[in-house]
Coordinates of C-alpha atoms in Angstrom, one line a residue:
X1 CA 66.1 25.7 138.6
X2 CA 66.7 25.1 134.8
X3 CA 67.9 28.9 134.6
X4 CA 70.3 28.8 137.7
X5 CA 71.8 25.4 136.5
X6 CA 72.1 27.2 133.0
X7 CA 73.7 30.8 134.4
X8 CA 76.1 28.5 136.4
X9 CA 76.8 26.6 133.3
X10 CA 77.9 29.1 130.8
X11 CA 79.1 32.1 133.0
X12 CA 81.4 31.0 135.2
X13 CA 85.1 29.2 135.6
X14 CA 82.7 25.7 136.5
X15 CA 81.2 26.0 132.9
X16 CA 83.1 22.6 132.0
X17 CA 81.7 20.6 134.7
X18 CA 78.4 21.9 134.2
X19 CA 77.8 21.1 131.1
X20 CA 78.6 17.8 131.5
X21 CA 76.3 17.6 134.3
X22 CA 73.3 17.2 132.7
X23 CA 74.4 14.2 130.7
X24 CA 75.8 12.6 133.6
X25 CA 72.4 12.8 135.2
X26 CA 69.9 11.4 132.0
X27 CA 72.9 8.4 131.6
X28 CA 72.6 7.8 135.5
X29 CA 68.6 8.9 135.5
X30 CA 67.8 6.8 132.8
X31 CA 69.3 3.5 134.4
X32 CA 68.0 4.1 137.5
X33 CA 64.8 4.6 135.5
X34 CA 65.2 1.5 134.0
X35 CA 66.0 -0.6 137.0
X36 CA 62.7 0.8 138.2
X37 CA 60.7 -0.8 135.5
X38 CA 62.8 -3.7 135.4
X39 CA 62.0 -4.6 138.9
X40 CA 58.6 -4.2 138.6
X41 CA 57.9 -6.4 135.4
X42 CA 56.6 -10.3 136.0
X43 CA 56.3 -11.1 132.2
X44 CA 58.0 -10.9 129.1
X45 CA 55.9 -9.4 126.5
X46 CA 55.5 -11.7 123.4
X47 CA 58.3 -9.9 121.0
X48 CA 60.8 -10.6 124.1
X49 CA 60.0 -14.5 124.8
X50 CA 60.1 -14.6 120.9
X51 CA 63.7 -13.3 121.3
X52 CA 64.7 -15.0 124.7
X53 CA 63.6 -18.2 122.0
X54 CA 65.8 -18.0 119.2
X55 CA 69.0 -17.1 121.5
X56 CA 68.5 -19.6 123.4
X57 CA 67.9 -22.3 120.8
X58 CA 71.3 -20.6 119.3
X59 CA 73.1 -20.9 122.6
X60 CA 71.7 -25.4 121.9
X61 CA 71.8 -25.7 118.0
X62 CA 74.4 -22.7 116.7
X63 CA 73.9 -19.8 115.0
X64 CA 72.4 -20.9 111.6
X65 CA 69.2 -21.5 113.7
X66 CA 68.5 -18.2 114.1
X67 CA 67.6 -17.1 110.5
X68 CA 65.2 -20.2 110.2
X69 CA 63.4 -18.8 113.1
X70 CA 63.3 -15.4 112.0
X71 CA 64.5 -13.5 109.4
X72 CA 66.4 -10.5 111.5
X73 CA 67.9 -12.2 114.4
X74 CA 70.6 -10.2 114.4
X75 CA 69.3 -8.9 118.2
X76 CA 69.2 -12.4 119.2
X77 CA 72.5 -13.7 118.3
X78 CA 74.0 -10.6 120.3
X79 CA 72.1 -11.9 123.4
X80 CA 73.3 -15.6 122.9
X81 CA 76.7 -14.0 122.1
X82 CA 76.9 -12.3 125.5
X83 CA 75.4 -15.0 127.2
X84 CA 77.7 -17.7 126.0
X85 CA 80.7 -15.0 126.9
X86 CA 80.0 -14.0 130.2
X87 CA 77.8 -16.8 131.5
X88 CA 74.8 -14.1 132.4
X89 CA 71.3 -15.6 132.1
X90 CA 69.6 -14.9 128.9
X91 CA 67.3 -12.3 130.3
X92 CA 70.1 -10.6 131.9
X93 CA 71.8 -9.8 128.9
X94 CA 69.0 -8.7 127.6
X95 CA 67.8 -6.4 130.2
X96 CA 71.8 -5.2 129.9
X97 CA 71.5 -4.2 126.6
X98 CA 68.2 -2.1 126.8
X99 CA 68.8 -0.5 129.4
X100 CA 72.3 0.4 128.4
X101 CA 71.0 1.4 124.9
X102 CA 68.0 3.4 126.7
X103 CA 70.2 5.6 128.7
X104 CA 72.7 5.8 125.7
X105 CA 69.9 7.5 124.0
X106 CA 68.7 9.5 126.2
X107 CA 72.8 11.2 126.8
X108 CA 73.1 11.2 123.1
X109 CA 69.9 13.3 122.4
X110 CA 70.6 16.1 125.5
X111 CA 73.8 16.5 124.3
X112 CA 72.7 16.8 121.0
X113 CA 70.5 19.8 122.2
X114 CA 73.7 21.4 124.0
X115 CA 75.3 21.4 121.1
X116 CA 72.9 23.6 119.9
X117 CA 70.5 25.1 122.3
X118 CA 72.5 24.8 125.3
X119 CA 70.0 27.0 127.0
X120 CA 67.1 24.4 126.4
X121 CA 69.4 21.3 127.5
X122 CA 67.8 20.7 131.2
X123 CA 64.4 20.6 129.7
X124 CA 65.8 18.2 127.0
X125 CA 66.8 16.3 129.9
X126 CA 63.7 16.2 131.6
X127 CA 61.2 15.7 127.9
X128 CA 63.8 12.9 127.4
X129 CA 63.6 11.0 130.2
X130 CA 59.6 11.0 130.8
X131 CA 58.3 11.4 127.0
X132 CA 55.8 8.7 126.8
X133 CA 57.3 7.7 123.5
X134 CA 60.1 5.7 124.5
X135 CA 59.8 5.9 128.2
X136 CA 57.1 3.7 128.4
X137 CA 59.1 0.9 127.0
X138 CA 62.1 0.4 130.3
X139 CA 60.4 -2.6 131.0
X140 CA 60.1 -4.3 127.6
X141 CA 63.1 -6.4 125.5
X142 CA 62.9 -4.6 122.2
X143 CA 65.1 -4.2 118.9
X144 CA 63.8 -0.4 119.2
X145 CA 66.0 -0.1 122.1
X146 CA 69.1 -0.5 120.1
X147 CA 67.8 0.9 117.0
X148 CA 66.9 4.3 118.9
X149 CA 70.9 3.7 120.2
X150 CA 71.9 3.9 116.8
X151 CA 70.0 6.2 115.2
X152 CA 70.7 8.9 117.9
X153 CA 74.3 7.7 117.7
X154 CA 74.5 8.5 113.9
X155 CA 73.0 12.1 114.0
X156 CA 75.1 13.1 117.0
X157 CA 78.0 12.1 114.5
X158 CA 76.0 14.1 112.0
X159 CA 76.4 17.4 114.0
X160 CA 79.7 16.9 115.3
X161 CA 80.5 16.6 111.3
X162 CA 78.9 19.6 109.9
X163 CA 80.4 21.6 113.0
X164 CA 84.2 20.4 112.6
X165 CA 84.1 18.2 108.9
X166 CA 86.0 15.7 108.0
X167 CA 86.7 12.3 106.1
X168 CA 86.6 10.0 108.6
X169 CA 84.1 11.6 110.6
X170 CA 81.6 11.4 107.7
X171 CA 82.5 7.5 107.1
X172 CA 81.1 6.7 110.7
X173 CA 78.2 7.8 110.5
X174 CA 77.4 5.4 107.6
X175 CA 78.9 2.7 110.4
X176 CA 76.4 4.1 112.9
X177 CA 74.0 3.3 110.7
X178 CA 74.5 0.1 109.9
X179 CA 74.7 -0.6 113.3
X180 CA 71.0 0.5 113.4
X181 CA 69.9 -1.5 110.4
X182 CA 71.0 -4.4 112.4
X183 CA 68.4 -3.9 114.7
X184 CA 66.1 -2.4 112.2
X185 CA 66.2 -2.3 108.5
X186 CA 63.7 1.0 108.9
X187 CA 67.1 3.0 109.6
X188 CA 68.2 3.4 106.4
X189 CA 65.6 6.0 106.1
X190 CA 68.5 7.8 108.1
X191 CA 70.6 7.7 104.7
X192 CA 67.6 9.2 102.4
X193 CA 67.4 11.5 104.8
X194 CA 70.8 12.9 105.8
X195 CA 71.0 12.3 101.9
X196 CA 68.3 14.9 101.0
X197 CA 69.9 17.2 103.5
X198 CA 72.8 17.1 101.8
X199 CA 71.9 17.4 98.1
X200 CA 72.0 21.3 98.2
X201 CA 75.7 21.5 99.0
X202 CA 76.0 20.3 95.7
X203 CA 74.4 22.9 94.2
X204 CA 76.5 25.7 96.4
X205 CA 80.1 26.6 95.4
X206 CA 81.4 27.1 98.8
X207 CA 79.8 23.7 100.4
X208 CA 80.9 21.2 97.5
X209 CA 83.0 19.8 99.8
X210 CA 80.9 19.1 102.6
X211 CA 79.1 17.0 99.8
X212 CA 81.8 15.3 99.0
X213 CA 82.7 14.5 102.2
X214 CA 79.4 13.1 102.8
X215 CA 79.2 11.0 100.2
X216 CA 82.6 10.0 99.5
X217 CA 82.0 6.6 101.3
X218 CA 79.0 5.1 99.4
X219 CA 80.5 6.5 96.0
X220 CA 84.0 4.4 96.7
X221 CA 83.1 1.8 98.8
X222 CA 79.6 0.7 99.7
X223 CA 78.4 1.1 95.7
X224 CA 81.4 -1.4 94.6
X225 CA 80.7 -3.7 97.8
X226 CA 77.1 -3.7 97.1
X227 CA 77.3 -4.2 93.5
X228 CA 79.5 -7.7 94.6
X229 CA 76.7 -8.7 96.8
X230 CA 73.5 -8.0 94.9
X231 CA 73.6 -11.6 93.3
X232 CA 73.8 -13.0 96.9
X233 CA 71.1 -11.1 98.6
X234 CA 67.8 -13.1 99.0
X235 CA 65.5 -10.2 97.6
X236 CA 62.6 -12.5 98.5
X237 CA 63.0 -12.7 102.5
X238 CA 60.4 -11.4 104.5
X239 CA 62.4 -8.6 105.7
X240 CA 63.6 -7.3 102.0
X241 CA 60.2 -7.8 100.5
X242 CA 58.4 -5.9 103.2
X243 CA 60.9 -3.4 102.6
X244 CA 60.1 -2.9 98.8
X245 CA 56.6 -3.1 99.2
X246 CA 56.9 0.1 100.7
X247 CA 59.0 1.8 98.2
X248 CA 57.4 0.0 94.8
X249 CA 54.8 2.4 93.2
X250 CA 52.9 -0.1 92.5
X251 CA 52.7 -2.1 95.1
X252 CA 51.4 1.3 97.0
X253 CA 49.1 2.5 94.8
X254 CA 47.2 -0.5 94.4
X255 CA 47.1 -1.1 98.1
X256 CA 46.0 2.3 98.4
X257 CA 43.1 2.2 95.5
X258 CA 41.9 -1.4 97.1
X259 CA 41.4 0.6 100.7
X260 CA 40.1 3.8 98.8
X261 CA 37.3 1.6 97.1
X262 CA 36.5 -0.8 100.3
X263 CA 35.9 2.6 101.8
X264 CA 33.6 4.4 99.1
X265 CA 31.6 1.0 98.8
X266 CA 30.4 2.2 102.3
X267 CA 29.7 5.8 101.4
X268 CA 25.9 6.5 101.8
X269 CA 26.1 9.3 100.0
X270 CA 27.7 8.3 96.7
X271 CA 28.4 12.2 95.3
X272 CA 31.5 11.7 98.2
X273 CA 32.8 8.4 96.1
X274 CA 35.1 11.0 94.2
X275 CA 36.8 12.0 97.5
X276 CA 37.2 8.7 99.4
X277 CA 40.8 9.1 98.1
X278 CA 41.6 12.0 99.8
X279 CA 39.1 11.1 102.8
X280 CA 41.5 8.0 103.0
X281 CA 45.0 9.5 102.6
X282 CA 44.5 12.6 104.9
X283 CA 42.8 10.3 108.1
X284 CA 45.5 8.3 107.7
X285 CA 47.9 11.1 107.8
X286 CA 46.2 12.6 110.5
X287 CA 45.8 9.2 112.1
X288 CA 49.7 9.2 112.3
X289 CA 50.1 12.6 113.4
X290 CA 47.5 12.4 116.7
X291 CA 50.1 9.2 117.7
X292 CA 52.8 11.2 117.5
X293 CA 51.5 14.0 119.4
X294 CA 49.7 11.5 122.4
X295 CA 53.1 9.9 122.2
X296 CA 54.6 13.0 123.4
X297 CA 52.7 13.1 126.4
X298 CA 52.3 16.6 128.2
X299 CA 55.1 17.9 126.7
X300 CA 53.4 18.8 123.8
X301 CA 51.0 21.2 125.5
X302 CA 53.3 24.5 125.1
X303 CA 52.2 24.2 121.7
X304 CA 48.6 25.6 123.3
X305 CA 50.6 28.7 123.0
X306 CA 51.3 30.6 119.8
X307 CA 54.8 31.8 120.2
X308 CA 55.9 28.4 120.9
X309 CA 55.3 28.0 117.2
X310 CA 58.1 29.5 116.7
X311 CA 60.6 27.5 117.6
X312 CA 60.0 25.5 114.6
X313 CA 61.9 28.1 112.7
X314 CA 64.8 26.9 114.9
X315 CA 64.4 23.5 115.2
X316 CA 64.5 23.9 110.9
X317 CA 68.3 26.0 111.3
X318 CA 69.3 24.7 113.9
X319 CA 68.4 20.9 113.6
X320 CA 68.0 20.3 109.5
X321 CA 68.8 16.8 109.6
X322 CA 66.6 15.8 112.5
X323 CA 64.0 17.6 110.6
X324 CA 65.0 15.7 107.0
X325 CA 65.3 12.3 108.8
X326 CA 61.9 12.7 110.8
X327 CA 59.7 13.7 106.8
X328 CA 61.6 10.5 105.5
X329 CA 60.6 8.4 108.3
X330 CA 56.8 10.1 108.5
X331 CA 56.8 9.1 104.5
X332 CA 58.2 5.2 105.2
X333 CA 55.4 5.2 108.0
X334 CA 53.0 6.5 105.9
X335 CA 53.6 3.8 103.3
X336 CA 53.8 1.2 105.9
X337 CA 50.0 2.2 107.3
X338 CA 49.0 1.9 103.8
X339 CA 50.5 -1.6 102.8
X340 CA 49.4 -3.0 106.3
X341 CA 46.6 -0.8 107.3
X342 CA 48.2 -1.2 111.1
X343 CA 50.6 1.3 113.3
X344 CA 51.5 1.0 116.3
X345 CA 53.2 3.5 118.5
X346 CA 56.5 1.7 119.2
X347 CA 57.0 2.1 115.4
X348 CA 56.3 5.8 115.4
X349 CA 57.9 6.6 119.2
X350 CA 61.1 7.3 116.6
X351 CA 59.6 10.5 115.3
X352 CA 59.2 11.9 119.1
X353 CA 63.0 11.1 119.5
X354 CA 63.5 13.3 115.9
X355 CA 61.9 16.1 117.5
X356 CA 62.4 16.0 121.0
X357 CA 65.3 19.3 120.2
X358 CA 62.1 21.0 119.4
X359 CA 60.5 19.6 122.5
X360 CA 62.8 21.0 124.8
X361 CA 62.9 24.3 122.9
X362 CA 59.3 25.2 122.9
X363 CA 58.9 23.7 127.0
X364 CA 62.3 26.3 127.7
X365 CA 60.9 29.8 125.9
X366 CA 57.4 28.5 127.7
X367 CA 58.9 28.1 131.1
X368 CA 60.6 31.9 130.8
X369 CA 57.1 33.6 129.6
X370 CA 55.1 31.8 132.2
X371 CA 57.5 30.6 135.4
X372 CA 54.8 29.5 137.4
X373 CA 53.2 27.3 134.5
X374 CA 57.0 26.2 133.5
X375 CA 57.3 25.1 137.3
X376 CA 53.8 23.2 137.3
X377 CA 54.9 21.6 133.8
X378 CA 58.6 20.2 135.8
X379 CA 55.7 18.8 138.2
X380 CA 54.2 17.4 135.6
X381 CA 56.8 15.5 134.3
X382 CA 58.5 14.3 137.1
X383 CA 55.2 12.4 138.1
X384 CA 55.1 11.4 133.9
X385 CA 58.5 10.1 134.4
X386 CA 57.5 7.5 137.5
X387 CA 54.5 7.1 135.8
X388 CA 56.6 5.3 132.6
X389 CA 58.2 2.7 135.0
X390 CA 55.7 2.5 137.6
X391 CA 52.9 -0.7 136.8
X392 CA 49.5 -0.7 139.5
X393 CA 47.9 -3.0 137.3
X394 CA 47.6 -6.6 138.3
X395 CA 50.4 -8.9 137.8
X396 CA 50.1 -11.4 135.1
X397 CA 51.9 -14.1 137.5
X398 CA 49.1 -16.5 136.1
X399 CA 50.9 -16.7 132.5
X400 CA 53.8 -18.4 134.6
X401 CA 51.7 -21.2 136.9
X402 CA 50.1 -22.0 133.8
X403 CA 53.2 -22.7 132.3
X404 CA 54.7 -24.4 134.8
X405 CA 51.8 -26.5 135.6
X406 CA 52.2 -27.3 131.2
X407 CA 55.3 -28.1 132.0
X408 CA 54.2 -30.8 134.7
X409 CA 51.7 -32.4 133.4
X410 CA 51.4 -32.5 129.5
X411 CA 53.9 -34.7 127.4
X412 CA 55.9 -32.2 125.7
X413 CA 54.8 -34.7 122.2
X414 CA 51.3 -33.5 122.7
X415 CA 49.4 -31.3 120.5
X416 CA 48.4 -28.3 122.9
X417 CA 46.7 -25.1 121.4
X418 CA 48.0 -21.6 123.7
X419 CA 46.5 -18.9 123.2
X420 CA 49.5 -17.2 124.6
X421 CA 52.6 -18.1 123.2
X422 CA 54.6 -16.8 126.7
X423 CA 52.6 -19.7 128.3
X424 CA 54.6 -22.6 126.0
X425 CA 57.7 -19.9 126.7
X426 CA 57.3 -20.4 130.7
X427 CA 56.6 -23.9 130.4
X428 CA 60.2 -24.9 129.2
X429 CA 59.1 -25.3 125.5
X430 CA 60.1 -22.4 123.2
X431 CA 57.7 -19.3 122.2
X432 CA 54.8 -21.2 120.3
X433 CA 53.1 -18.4 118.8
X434 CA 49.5 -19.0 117.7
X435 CA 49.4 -19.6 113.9
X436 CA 45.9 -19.4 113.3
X437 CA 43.3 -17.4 116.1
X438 CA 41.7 -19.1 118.6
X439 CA 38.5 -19.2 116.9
X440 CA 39.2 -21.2 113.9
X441 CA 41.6 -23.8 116.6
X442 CA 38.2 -24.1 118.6
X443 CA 35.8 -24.7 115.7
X444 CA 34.8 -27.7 115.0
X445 CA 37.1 -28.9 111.9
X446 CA 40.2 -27.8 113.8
X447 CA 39.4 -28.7 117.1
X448 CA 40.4 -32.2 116.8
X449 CA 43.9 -31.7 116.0
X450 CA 44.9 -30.5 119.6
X451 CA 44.4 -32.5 123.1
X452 CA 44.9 -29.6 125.0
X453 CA 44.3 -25.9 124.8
X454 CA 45.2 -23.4 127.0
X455 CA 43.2 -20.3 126.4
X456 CA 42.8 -16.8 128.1
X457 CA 39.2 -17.0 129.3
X458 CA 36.9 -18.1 132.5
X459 CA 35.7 -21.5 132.8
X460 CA 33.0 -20.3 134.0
X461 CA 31.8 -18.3 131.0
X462 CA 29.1 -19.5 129.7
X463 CA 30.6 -19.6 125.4
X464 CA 33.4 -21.8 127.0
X465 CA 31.1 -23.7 129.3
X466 CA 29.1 -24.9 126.0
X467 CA 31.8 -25.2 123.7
X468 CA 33.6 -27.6 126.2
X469 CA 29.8 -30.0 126.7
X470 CA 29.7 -29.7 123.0
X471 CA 33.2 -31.0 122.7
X472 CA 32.8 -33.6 125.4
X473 CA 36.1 -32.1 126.9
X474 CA 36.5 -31.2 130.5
X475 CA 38.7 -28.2 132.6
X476 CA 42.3 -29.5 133.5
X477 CA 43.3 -26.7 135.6
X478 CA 42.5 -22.7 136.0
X479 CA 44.9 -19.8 137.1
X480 CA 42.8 -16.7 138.0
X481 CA 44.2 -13.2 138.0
X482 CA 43.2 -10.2 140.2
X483 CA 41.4 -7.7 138.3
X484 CA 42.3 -9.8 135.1
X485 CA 41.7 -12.6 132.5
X486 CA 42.0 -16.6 133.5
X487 CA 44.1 -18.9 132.0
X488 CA 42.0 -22.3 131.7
X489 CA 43.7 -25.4 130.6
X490 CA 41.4 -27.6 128.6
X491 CA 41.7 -31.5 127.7
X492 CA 40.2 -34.5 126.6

């Protein structure tokens, strides 16, 4: 199929409509794939209630609200924006925007690859629309969604730049990151990056100019406009200190040497104290790396095969700045695991969307040695790709009764403990994230500050059973879910 389309494509008078096929198809794919997951979703996950939150207390109190909720709103005020414009409901907009940015990605990436492996761009089509990485979050409200936008955004700019040149051509690509920073600050890794890509030009006679063209913005404009807002910029906000955590040497080294030591104190054998330094910094490393491959999802199995090693020799010519931007991001995450000693995969799923070129590269010289094992691996990801948007599980309808029965029944002026902040979200009263775990709230010196807690467990377990007889407290209301955890209301 993906050799026929390709033939079609680039030998005959229908070559224009053909290439422009296969981006018609992930844009269209990737809605319908969102619309999918959409349909299928009964909950907000907690990062999406938390936004749903802030726009709507923007949309009753104004703007200003937002940074006293959080300290990059930015996502936020575009949904309160659009909602106050249009008159759409909140999660409307919301859903709007992701899936929009989703399928924006997706097109920008495969055509991306046809710019440069044109022959690989109906696998790139098919890797980008069931990876694991991102496809797994159609259902979700995330900043990612836009950040992915963005980023993609900018290095398609990047290509069409180094391909054709140009002033202005260079300058947007600094807007299309900013536009990403927005979402996420993490996206000016894009600029050290790109940056580091460039420095060589500057070094060769014949590409000064590319160099200069690169660079000409930040050296004229942003430096200047920067150096006027330095004095304004509240270096202490959570977003901006996070940020230079990560990029202070001290700061990382002594988070490092703390988690080096915790972990040699455990050592039994304490001849291997010297190396817990190492032991640390390469499982951690590796730690990343196995995310990154399970993130990729079947598609990274043609690297079973030793030739399709070499299409990292490509993907290095071919795609440098992917390349460049994906070692400055592994780096930032790198430093981030050892500040917080946490990663998730939505923070990493941007590394799979660096090197899905090299994805679809290796799956297209895999499919042409071995047809019938390329054929079984467009099987494979077909079912992936329903797989993404596709939930069996049980539906967490309970989180919504629970709120609704909240809602009813407790004086909005009462102290009430939830476990889940979606459950205060539902009931009509903001996202109440829990600021201390439920644990401490149930002991015995905090217990007495709430009337009411509404906790993810069983009544009929027997831990809750005695902590409610020791509390002299009683079981309000219960919302079962099939095959899943009970939401319990508990008073006084």
């Amino acid at each position: 199929m993906w050799s026929a389309v390709s033939a079609l494509g680039y030998n005959s008078p229908l070559s224009a409509f053909t290439r422009l096929s296969p981006l018609w198809l992930t844009f269209f794919g990737s809605l319908l794939l969102s619309l999918i997951a959409i349909a299928g979703t009964d909950i907000l996950a907690r990062d999406a209630a938390f936004y749903m939150d802030i726009a709507h207390q923007v949309n009753v109190h104004g703007p200003q609200v937002a940074l006293t909720m959080f300290n990059w709103p930015w996502f936020a005020l575009l949904i309160a924006g659009t909602h106050e414009l249009t008159g759409l409901p909140l999660e409307g907009c919301a859903y709007l925007y992701c899936a929009l940015f989703m399928a924006g990605t997706c097109t920008l990436l495969v055509d991306c690859i046809r710019q440069r492996a044109p022959e690989a761009t109906w696998w790139g089509c098919l890797v980008v629309l069931a990876m694991p990485a991102i496809n797994q979050f159609r259902w979700d409200i995330l900043r990612e969604d836009g950040f992915w936008f963005f980023c993609s955004l900018a290095l398609w700019l990047t290509l069409r730049w180094e391909t054709r040149g140009g002033w202005l051509r260079a300058a947007v690509i600094y807007v299309a990151v900013a536009g990403a920073a927005l979402f996420r600050l993490e996206a000016l890794t894009l600029l050290v990056g790109l940056g580091i890509w460039q420095l060589p030009n500057l070094l060769i006679k014949g590409r000064r100019r590319a160099f200069l063209e690169f660079f000409w913005l930040p050296l004229v404009l942003l430096v200047p406009v920067l150096a006027m807002l330095i004095q304004r910029i509240d270096w202490q906000s959570g977003r901006f200190a996070l940020l230079l955590a990560l990029i202070e040497p001290q700061s990382v080294f002594a988070s490092f040497n703390k988690l080096a030591q915790q972990f040699s104190s455990s050592l039994i054998n304490k001849y291997s104290v010297d190396e817990a330094g190492r032991i640390i910094f390469f499982g951690m490393l590796a730690s990343l790396l196995i995310k990154v491959v399970n993130l990729m999802g079947p598609f990274a199995l043609p690297f079973l095969w030793p030739r399709a090693w070499r299409a990292w020799r490509f993907y290095w010519q071919s795609f440098r700045p992917f390349a460049c931007v994906a070692v400055s991001y592994l780096v930032v995450m790198m430093l981030f695991f050892i500040n917080s000693q946490f990663m998730i995969g939505r923070y990493l799923s941007f590394l799979d969307v660096l090197m899905l070129p090299l994805l679809a590269v290796a799956l297209t010289r895999f499919a042409l040695a071995y047809p019938r094992l390329g054929k079984t691996m467009l099987v494979v990801g077909l079912l992936m790709m329903l797989a993404n948007v596709i939930s069996l599980g049980a539906k967490k309808t309970n989180f919504i009764a629970s709120g609704q029965w909240v809602a009813e029944n407790i004086d909005e002026s009462a102290p009430v403990f939830y476990d889940d902040g979606r459950i205060s979200y539902y009931a009509g009263r903001g996202y109440s994230p829990p600021t201390i775990p439920r644990e401490i709230a149930m002991d015995p010196v905090n217990s007495e500050r709430y009337q009411y807690f509404v906790i993810e467990a069983d009544e009929k377990e027997p831990w809750l059973q005695a902590w409610i007889t020791e509390h002299r407290l009683k079981v309000l209301a219960s919302f079962p879910q099939r095959k899943g955890k009970t939401v319990t209301v508990v008073g006084r």
